[in-house]
Short mmCIF file of C-alpha atoms in Angstrom, two decimals:
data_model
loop_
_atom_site.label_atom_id
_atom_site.label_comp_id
_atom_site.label_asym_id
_atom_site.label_seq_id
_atom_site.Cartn_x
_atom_site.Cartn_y
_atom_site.Cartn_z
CA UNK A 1 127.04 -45.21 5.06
CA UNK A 2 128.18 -44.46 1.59
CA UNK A 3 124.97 -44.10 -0.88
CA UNK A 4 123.95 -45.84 -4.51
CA UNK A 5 121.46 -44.03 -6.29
CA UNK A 6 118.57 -45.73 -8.50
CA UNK A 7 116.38 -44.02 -10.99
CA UNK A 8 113.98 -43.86 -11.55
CA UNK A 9 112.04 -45.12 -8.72
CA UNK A 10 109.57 -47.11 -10.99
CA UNK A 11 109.02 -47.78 -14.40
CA UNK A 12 106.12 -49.05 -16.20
CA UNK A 13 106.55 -50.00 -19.80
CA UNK A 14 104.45 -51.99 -22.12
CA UNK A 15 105.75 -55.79 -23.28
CA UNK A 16 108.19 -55.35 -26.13
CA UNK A 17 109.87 -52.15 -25.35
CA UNK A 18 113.45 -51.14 -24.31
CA UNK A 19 114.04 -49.88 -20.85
CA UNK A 20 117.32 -48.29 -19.44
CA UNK A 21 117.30 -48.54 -15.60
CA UNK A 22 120.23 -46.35 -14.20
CA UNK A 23 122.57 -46.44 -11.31
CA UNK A 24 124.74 -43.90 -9.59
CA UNK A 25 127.52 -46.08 -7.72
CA UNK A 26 129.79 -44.59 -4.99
CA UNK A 27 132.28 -42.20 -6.84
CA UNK A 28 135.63 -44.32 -5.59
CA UNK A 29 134.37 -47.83 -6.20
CA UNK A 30 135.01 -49.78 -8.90
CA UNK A 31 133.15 -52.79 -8.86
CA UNK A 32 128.79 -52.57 -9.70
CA UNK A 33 126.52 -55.28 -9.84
CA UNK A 34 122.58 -55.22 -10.51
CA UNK A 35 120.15 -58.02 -8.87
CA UNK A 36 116.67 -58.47 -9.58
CA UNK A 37 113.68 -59.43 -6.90
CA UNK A 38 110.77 -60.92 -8.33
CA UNK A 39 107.77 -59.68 -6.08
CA UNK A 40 107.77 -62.44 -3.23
CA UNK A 41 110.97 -64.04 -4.04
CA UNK A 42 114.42 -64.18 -3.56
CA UNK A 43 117.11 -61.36 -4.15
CA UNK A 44 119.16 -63.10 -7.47
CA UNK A 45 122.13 -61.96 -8.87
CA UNK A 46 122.35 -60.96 -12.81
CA UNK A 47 125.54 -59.55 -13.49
CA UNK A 48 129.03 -58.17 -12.06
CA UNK A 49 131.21 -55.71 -13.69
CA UNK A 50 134.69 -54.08 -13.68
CA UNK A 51 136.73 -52.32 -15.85
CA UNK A 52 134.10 -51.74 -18.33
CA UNK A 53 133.68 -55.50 -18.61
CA UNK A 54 131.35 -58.22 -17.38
CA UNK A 55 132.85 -59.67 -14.67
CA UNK A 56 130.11 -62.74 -14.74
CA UNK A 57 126.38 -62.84 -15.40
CA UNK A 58 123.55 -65.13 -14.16
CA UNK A 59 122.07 -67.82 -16.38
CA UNK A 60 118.92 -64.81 -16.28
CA UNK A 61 121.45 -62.37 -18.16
CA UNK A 62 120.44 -63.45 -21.31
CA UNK A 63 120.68 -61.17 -24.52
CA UNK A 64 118.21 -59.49 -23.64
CA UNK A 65 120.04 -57.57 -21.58
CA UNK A 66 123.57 -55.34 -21.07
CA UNK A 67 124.74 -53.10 -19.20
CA UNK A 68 127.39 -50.49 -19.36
CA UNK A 69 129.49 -47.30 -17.96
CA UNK A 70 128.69 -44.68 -20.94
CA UNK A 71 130.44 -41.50 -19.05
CA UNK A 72 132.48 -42.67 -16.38
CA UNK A 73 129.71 -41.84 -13.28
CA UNK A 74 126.01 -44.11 -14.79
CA UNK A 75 126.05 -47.66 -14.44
CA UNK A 76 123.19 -48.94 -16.72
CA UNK A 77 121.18 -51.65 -16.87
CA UNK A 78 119.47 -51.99 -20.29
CA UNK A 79 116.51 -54.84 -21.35
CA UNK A 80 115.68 -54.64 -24.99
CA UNK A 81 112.54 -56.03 -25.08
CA UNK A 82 110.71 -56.26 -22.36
CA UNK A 83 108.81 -59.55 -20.97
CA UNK A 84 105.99 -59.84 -18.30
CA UNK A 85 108.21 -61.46 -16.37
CA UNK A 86 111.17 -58.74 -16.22
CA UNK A 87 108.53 -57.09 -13.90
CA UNK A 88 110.58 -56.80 -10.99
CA UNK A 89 112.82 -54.93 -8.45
CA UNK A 90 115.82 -54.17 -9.65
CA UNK A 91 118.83 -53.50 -7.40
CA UNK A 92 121.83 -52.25 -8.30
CA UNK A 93 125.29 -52.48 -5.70
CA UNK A 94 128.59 -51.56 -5.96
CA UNK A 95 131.73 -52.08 -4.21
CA UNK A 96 135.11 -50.90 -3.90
CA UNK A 97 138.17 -53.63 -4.61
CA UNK A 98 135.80 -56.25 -5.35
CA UNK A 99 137.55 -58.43 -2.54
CA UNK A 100 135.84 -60.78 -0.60
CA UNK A 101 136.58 -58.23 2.69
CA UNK A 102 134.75 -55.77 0.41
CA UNK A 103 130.51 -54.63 1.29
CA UNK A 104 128.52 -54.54 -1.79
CA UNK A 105 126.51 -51.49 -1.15
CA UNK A 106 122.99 -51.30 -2.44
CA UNK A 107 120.71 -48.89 -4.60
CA UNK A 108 117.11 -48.72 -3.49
CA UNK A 109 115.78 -50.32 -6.41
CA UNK A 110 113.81 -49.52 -9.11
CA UNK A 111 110.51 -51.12 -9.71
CA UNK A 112 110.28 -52.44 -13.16
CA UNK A 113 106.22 -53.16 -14.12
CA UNK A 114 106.15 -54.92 -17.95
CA UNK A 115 102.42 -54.95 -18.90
CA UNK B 1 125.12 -75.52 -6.61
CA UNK B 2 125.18 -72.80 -3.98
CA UNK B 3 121.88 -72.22 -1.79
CA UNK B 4 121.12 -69.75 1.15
CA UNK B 5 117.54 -71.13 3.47
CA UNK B 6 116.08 -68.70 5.40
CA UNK B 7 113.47 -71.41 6.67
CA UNK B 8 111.05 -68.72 8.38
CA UNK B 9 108.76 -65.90 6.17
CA UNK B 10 108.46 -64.03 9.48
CA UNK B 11 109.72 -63.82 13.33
CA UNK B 12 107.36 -62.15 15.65
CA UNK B 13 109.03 -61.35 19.03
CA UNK B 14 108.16 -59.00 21.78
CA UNK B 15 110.17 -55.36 22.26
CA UNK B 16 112.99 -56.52 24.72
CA UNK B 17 112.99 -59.84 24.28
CA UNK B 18 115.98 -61.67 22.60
CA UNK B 19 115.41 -62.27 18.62
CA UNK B 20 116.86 -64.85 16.38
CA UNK B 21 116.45 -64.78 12.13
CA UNK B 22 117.72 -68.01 10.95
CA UNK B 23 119.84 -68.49 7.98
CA UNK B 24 121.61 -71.94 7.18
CA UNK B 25 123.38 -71.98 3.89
CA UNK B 26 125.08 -75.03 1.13
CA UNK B 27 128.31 -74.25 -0.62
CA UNK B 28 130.77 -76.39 -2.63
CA UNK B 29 134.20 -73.64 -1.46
CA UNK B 30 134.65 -71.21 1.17
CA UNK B 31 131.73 -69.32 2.37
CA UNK B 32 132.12 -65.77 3.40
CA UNK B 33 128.48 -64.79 4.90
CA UNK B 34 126.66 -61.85 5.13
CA UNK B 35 122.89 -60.07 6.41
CA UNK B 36 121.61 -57.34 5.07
CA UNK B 37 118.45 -55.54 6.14
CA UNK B 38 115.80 -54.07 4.08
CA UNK B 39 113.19 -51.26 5.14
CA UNK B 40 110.61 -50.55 3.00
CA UNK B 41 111.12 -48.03 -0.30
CA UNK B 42 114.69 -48.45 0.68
CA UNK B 43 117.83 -50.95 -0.19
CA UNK B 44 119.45 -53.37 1.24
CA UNK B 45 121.48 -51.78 4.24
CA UNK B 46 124.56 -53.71 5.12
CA UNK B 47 124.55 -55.35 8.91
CA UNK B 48 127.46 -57.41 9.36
CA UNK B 49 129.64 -60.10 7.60
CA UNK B 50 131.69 -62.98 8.48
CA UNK B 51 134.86 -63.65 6.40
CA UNK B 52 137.25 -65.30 8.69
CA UNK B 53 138.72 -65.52 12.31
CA UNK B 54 136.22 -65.31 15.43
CA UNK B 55 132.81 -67.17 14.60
CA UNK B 56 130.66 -64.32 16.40
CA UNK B 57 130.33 -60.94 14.40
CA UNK B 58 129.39 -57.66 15.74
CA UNK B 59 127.18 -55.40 13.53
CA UNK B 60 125.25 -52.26 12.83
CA UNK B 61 122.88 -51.26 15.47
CA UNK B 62 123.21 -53.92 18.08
CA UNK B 63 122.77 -56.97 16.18
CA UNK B 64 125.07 -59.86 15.95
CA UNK B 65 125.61 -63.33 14.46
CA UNK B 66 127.35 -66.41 14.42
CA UNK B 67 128.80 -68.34 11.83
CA UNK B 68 128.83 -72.75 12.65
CA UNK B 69 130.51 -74.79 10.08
CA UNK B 70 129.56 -77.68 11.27
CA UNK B 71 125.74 -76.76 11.24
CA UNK B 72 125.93 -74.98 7.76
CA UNK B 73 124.36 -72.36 9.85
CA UNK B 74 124.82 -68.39 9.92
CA UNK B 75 121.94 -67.01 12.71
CA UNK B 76 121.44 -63.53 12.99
CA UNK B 77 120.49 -62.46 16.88
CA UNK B 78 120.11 -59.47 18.93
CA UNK B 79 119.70 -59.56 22.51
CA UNK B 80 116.94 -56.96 23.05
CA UNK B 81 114.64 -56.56 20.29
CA UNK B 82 113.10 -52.72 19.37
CA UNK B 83 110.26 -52.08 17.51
CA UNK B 84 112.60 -50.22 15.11
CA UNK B 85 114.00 -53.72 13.98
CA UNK B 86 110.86 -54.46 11.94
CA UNK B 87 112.23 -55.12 8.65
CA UNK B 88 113.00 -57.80 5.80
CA UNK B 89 116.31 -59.64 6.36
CA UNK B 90 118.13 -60.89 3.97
CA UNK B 91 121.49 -63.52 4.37
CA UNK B 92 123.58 -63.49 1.63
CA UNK B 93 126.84 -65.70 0.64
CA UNK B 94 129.48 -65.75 -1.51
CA UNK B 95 132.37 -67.74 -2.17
CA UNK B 96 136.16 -66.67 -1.40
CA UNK B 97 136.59 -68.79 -4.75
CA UNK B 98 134.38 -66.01 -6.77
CA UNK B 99 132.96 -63.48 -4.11
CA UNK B 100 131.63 -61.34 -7.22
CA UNK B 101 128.12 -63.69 -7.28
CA UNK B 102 125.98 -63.25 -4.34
CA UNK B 103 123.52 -65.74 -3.53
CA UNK B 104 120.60 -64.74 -1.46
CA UNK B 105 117.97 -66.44 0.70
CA UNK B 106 113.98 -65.62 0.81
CA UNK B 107 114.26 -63.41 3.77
CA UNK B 108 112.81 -63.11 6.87
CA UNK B 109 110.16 -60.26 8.23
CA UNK B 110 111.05 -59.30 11.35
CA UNK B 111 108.12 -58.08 13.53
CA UNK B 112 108.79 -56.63 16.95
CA UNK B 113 105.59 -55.38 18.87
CA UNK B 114 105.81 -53.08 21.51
#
């Protein structure tokens, strides 16, 4: 099965700072998405992109955060100031035409830890 | 608004025996349906999907499920259970209308005893 890659594992930052959680998506697809799991609750979707653009976002994709493609291979997932309750998994996925007979293929997460 | 229920937090079932993880789901559009498993310290792994055509999908390692529009429902089964399984499942839809938003349920832990 083709592979995401996450890193890092987990990150533990205090309240207030910037983190930049990175993704390495499957070199011939085009379309990335990153999804957040709150310890002990549901997988929920944050934000799709192609073409260097936001596809959609989730009312949680607030300005706190953004993402981007800075060279081509990184998907990124940045949160400027970090709350207590951005501690989470974080999942990135990407997939290929973005068609509904597409997978999304998924990234084994990075735990995020705000204290 | 679009909802996924996965009404159990965990299946226990005997190595060999049948297993069933429920998932029922409410959409205003198409659905296109999907499982996904999760082991720990890893991602979610892809199982199987329904888009269109026959109602019972064949998956990844044995497993299968079947989609019933008239019960909302999207049950994932296998027919003989290994301790392997054990594992978080996940059902997932989206909507033919704008299948770039996943929407997930709880999941379900899986727990097959040998």
């Amino acid at each position: 099965e083709p592979e995401v890659t996450q890193t890092p594992s987990h990150q533990v930052t205090q309240m207030g700072q910037e983190v930049i959680l990175r993704c390495v998506p499957i070199s011939n697809h085009l379309y990335f998405y990153w999804y957040r799991q709150i310890l002990g609750q549901k997988v929920e979707f944050l934000v799709s992109f192609y073409n260097n653009e936001i596809s959609e976002k989730s009312e949680i994709f607030d300005d706190q955060f953004s993402v981007e493609r800075p060279d081509g291979s990184n998907f990124t997932l940045k949160i400027r100031s970090t709350k207590l309750e951005d501690s989470a998994m974080y999942f990135c996925a990407a997939a290929g035409r973005g068609s509904p007979t597409d997978t999304q293929y998924f990234g084994p997460g990075t735990r995020l830890t705000v204290l | 608004a679009q909802s996924v229920a996965q009404p159990e937090d965990q299946v226990n079932v005997a190595e060999g025996n049948p297993l069933t993880v429920k998932c029922t789901y409410s959409v205003s559009g198409n659905p296109y349906l999907f499982w996904y498993v999760q082991y720990p310290n890893r991602g979610l792994q892809f199982l199987l999907k329904y888009i269109t055509g026959d109602n019972l999908v064949k998956g990844s390692y044995g497993f299968e499920a079947e989609f019933n529009k008239s019960q909302t429902s999207f049950h994932l089964k296998k027919p003989s259970a290994l301790v392997s399984d054990s594992a978080l499942y996940f059902c997932a839809v989206t909507l033919k209308e704008n299948f770039n938003k996943f929407y997930f349920g709880s999941g379900t832990k899986l727990n097959v005893k040998p």
